[in-house]
Amino acid sequence: MSNMTFPVKPEIMSPAGYWPQLHAAVEAGADAVYFGLRHFTARAKVGFALEELPEVMDTLHRRGVKGYVTFNTLVFDYEMETAARAIAAIAEAGADAFIVQDIGVARLVRAIAPDVAVHGSTQMSITSAEGVALAQQFGVSRVVLARELSLDEVRAIRCATDCELELFVHGALCVSYSGQCFSSEAWGGRSANRGQCAQACRLPYELIVDDALKPLGDARYLLSPGDLYALRQIPEILQIGVHALKIEGRYKDADYVALTTAAYRKAVDEAWAGLPLSLTRREELQLEQVYSRGLGPYFIAGVNHQAVVRGRTPRHRGVLIGRVVRVLVDRVWVAVEPEVAAVAPLKPGDGVVFDAADWRSPEEPEEGGRIYHVLPRRNGLVELSFGNGAIDFSRIRPGDLLWRTHDPDLDRLVRPYIEAKAPVRRQLVKVHAIAAEGAPLVLEWTLAENPQVQVTLWSDKPLETATQRALNASLLREQLGRLGGTPYELAELTADVSGRPFAPASLLNRLRREAVAQLQERQRRRHAVVQDPLNALQRMVEAGQQPTVRLSLHRTSSKQEQVALHLLVRTPEQLDAALAVRPASITLDYLELYGLRASVEKVQAAGVDVRVASPRILKPNEQRIVNFLLRLGCPILVRSAGLLYALRTAQAAPELVGDFSLNVANELSARTLLALGLTRLTPTHDLNAAQVAELARRVGPAHIEAIAYQHLPVFHTEHCVFCRFLSTGTSYKDCGHPCEKHKVALQDSAGRRHPVMADVGCRNTVFGAEAQDAGLHLDAWRAVGIQHYRLEFVHESGAQVNEVAQAFRAALDGKISGATLRKQLERIAPQGVTEGSLFVPPKFTEIPLLL
């Protein structure tokens, strides 16, 4: 294929936790590096100090590499001034782009640093062209698409938008849609949306089906996916027109960054040149060796629920070498995998670990160490011996798996990148020379891949006439091409030579050194126009405060105002119970959308307002969902940014209420979404009860619908537990729909059973076992004027729905205290109650920002 076949040559975008990874990425050929600072980043344990950022950006720019700063967390109101100052400092340091999650922050970046690009993080959960279009309204020029999209779906989005698209191609997969995971918040008091993921998806769970334990053999890590590997899909990705290929791994070491970057650099260059991939099986095993939980294309190649989660282990193991067949007193015999034996055989010095086949005690330390001697045996077997006392052979059994955890050959392979004495990756330069007798020598230097970077040099004196060797293109190429030790390589030299001019080698060498220095300076410099950050923030807040909202801010108490109780149900039994309660509204959140109409009509016939909950994800082939929801003719609880865009642009759009999954964490984001036509919104679950009250005070309590009872939706996944473990099918087409026949929960090591439910897109939501209730915070919420309260049910029976609703009604009417409500709920709720994400730390205070 010719270059014209591909719309764009994508950037290779590599992760950097700190300096070693950054240098490795540059030398291995990254076009861009993404990294975070110590705050406002989704990887809070790594990153640079703000004071280091100018040096970071200078280092990258001098090497022709872009630097993108991850500012991809939700930002609270009391942090907004700090965030604004940080945005200004980052822009002044020369950052090429901000990667953001918070829509309020996206708008704030545009207000403070209008010349700096804003990229929408995968934390925005964007899965459709509609989601892209909404992000563009907030100033986003590039979108990092969700990792759950197939290439066909990416292609459909590409055809429907002019926005730049970025795609993850390698590294860890989150089981939950990024931005839609609240497990850390629910169980650890820390937030994945705030850079503090607790990795709850990598913990062991047991499958409970219809209240009984279902044995699954060695599958215990039911939510732990393998790692993405899309190297073989690179030619197809280039044809689609993706602008950037992203390698996950800001927590990974420099070896990983170097090896993965080099592999994708080579693949992109080959595909762009129209060449077949030269990838070998040995190179694939090297990528598996440096870090892998099991490499595969997974969702990028389409849905196959049998492939994404194997379930045997949640961590990096390296390369599977083989299986133990015989254990002796001081050595073992192993049957080696044929392809490993052929391209990457075991050798002395390799590090290995033995993986117990029967999983009788998976939490115990595993046996492992460095191989001392390898002796070939018959039938493809090898005998392995180790140093004295390194292995307790009594703990190894026939059938155990053997993994290579470290390969010294890999150390030698990455050393040129991580211990480079001179630049490995060089930038191509073009030089045009103008030489004539009696005139100064002119040298024009231009970067081949960035023609805007150009320097022109003149000799101090006119060139004399040569008596021996005259200046020509060959001599110029010889002298000016001596760029060893610099980050440049001469790619092309053209010369206009008149007469027989003479230039001494000393002159050419000096001009070459000056050109390098000036090129470096030109690349280093970045001039960002930065507005006063606090003034910009003040203007945004004031612009968002419409007169009707300002009036609500002056309320001191709303206890006497009418309280509206909204119930969300997920089963017909719950619906019947909800109708008996006669709440202000009933929201239907059913697995099967197309069975909703009868239920909608049933609620309407009872004289109760009815709403329908939308899915949290909208993919390109799911436009029918938008049309169906509109045809129902009732208010919609909107859970997807893409769906919000599609619904608000539709004719005769119904009343829209924004749900928690829109991730509203501050006043700027709230006002932005309310301006798009939402009647009310539910704040993100990252806010505690005090922050919910503060947000209501800022935007007006009439615009807030607070969830007072629910099972926190801890994971929202494309991976289907029902299909994977209750069928042999790969998708909804051949799984037999066990989600319609069975009640499923995941039981953790503490014995808590977390309900699992599927939605219309066959996506699973794992809910927290305990019910989260706001009983202890109702008085504070009423005091700021919140009128709308929602109760959500998962596996509750009809009787439990009735009891919970009546208890809250009594509390909201002032008939019982919050403490009494809590005691009643502890008795009613199937697995007890918790404050969960609503918990307010004892000394928690928020400093009012702009009132």
Coordinates of N, CA, C and O in Angstrom, one line a residue, residues 53 180 208 282 314 344 354 401 440 442 444 618 631:
L53 N 8.8 20.3 35.9 CA 8.1 20.2 34.6 C 8.9 21.0 33.5 O 9.0 20.5 32.3
Q180 N -15.9 4.7 35.3 CA -17.1 4.1 35.8 C -16.9 3.0 36.9 O -17.7 2.1 37.1
I208 N -21.5 -17.1 42.9 CA -22.7 -17.5 43.6 C -23.9 -17.5 42.6 O -24.2 -16.4 42.1
R282 N 9.7 -14.8 18.6 CA 10.6 -14.4 19.7 C 10.4 -13.0 20.2 O 10.4 -12.8 21.5
P314 N -3.9 -13.0 38.9 CA -4.2 -11.6 38.6 C -2.9 -10.8 38.3 O -3.0 -9.6 38.1
A344 N 13.0 -19.5 22.3 CA 13.5 -18.9 23.5 C 13.8 -19.9 24.6 O 13.1 -20.0 25.7
F354 N 7.4 -21.7 40.1 CA 6.5 -22.8 40.0 C 5.1 -22.4 40.5 O 5.0 -21.9 41.5
L401 N 2.8 -25.7 36.8 CA 3.3 -24.9 35.7 C 4.6 -24.2 36.1 O 4.9 -23.9 37.2
P440 N 29.0 35.0 1.2 CA 29.0 34.1 2.4 C 28.3 32.8 2.1 O 27.4 32.7 1.3
V442 N 25.7 30.0 2.9 CA 24.4 30.0 3.6 C 24.0 28.5 3.8 O 24.0 27.7 2.8
E444 N 20.8 26.3 5.3 CA 19.5 26.2 5.8 C 19.2 24.8 6.4 O 19.2 23.9 5.6
L618 N -23.0 3.8 25.3 CA -23.7 3.9 24.0 C -22.6 3.7 23.0 O -21.7 4.5 22.8
R631 N -39.2 7.1 21.9 CA -40.6 6.7 21.6 C -41.4 6.4 22.9 O -42.6 6.4 22.8

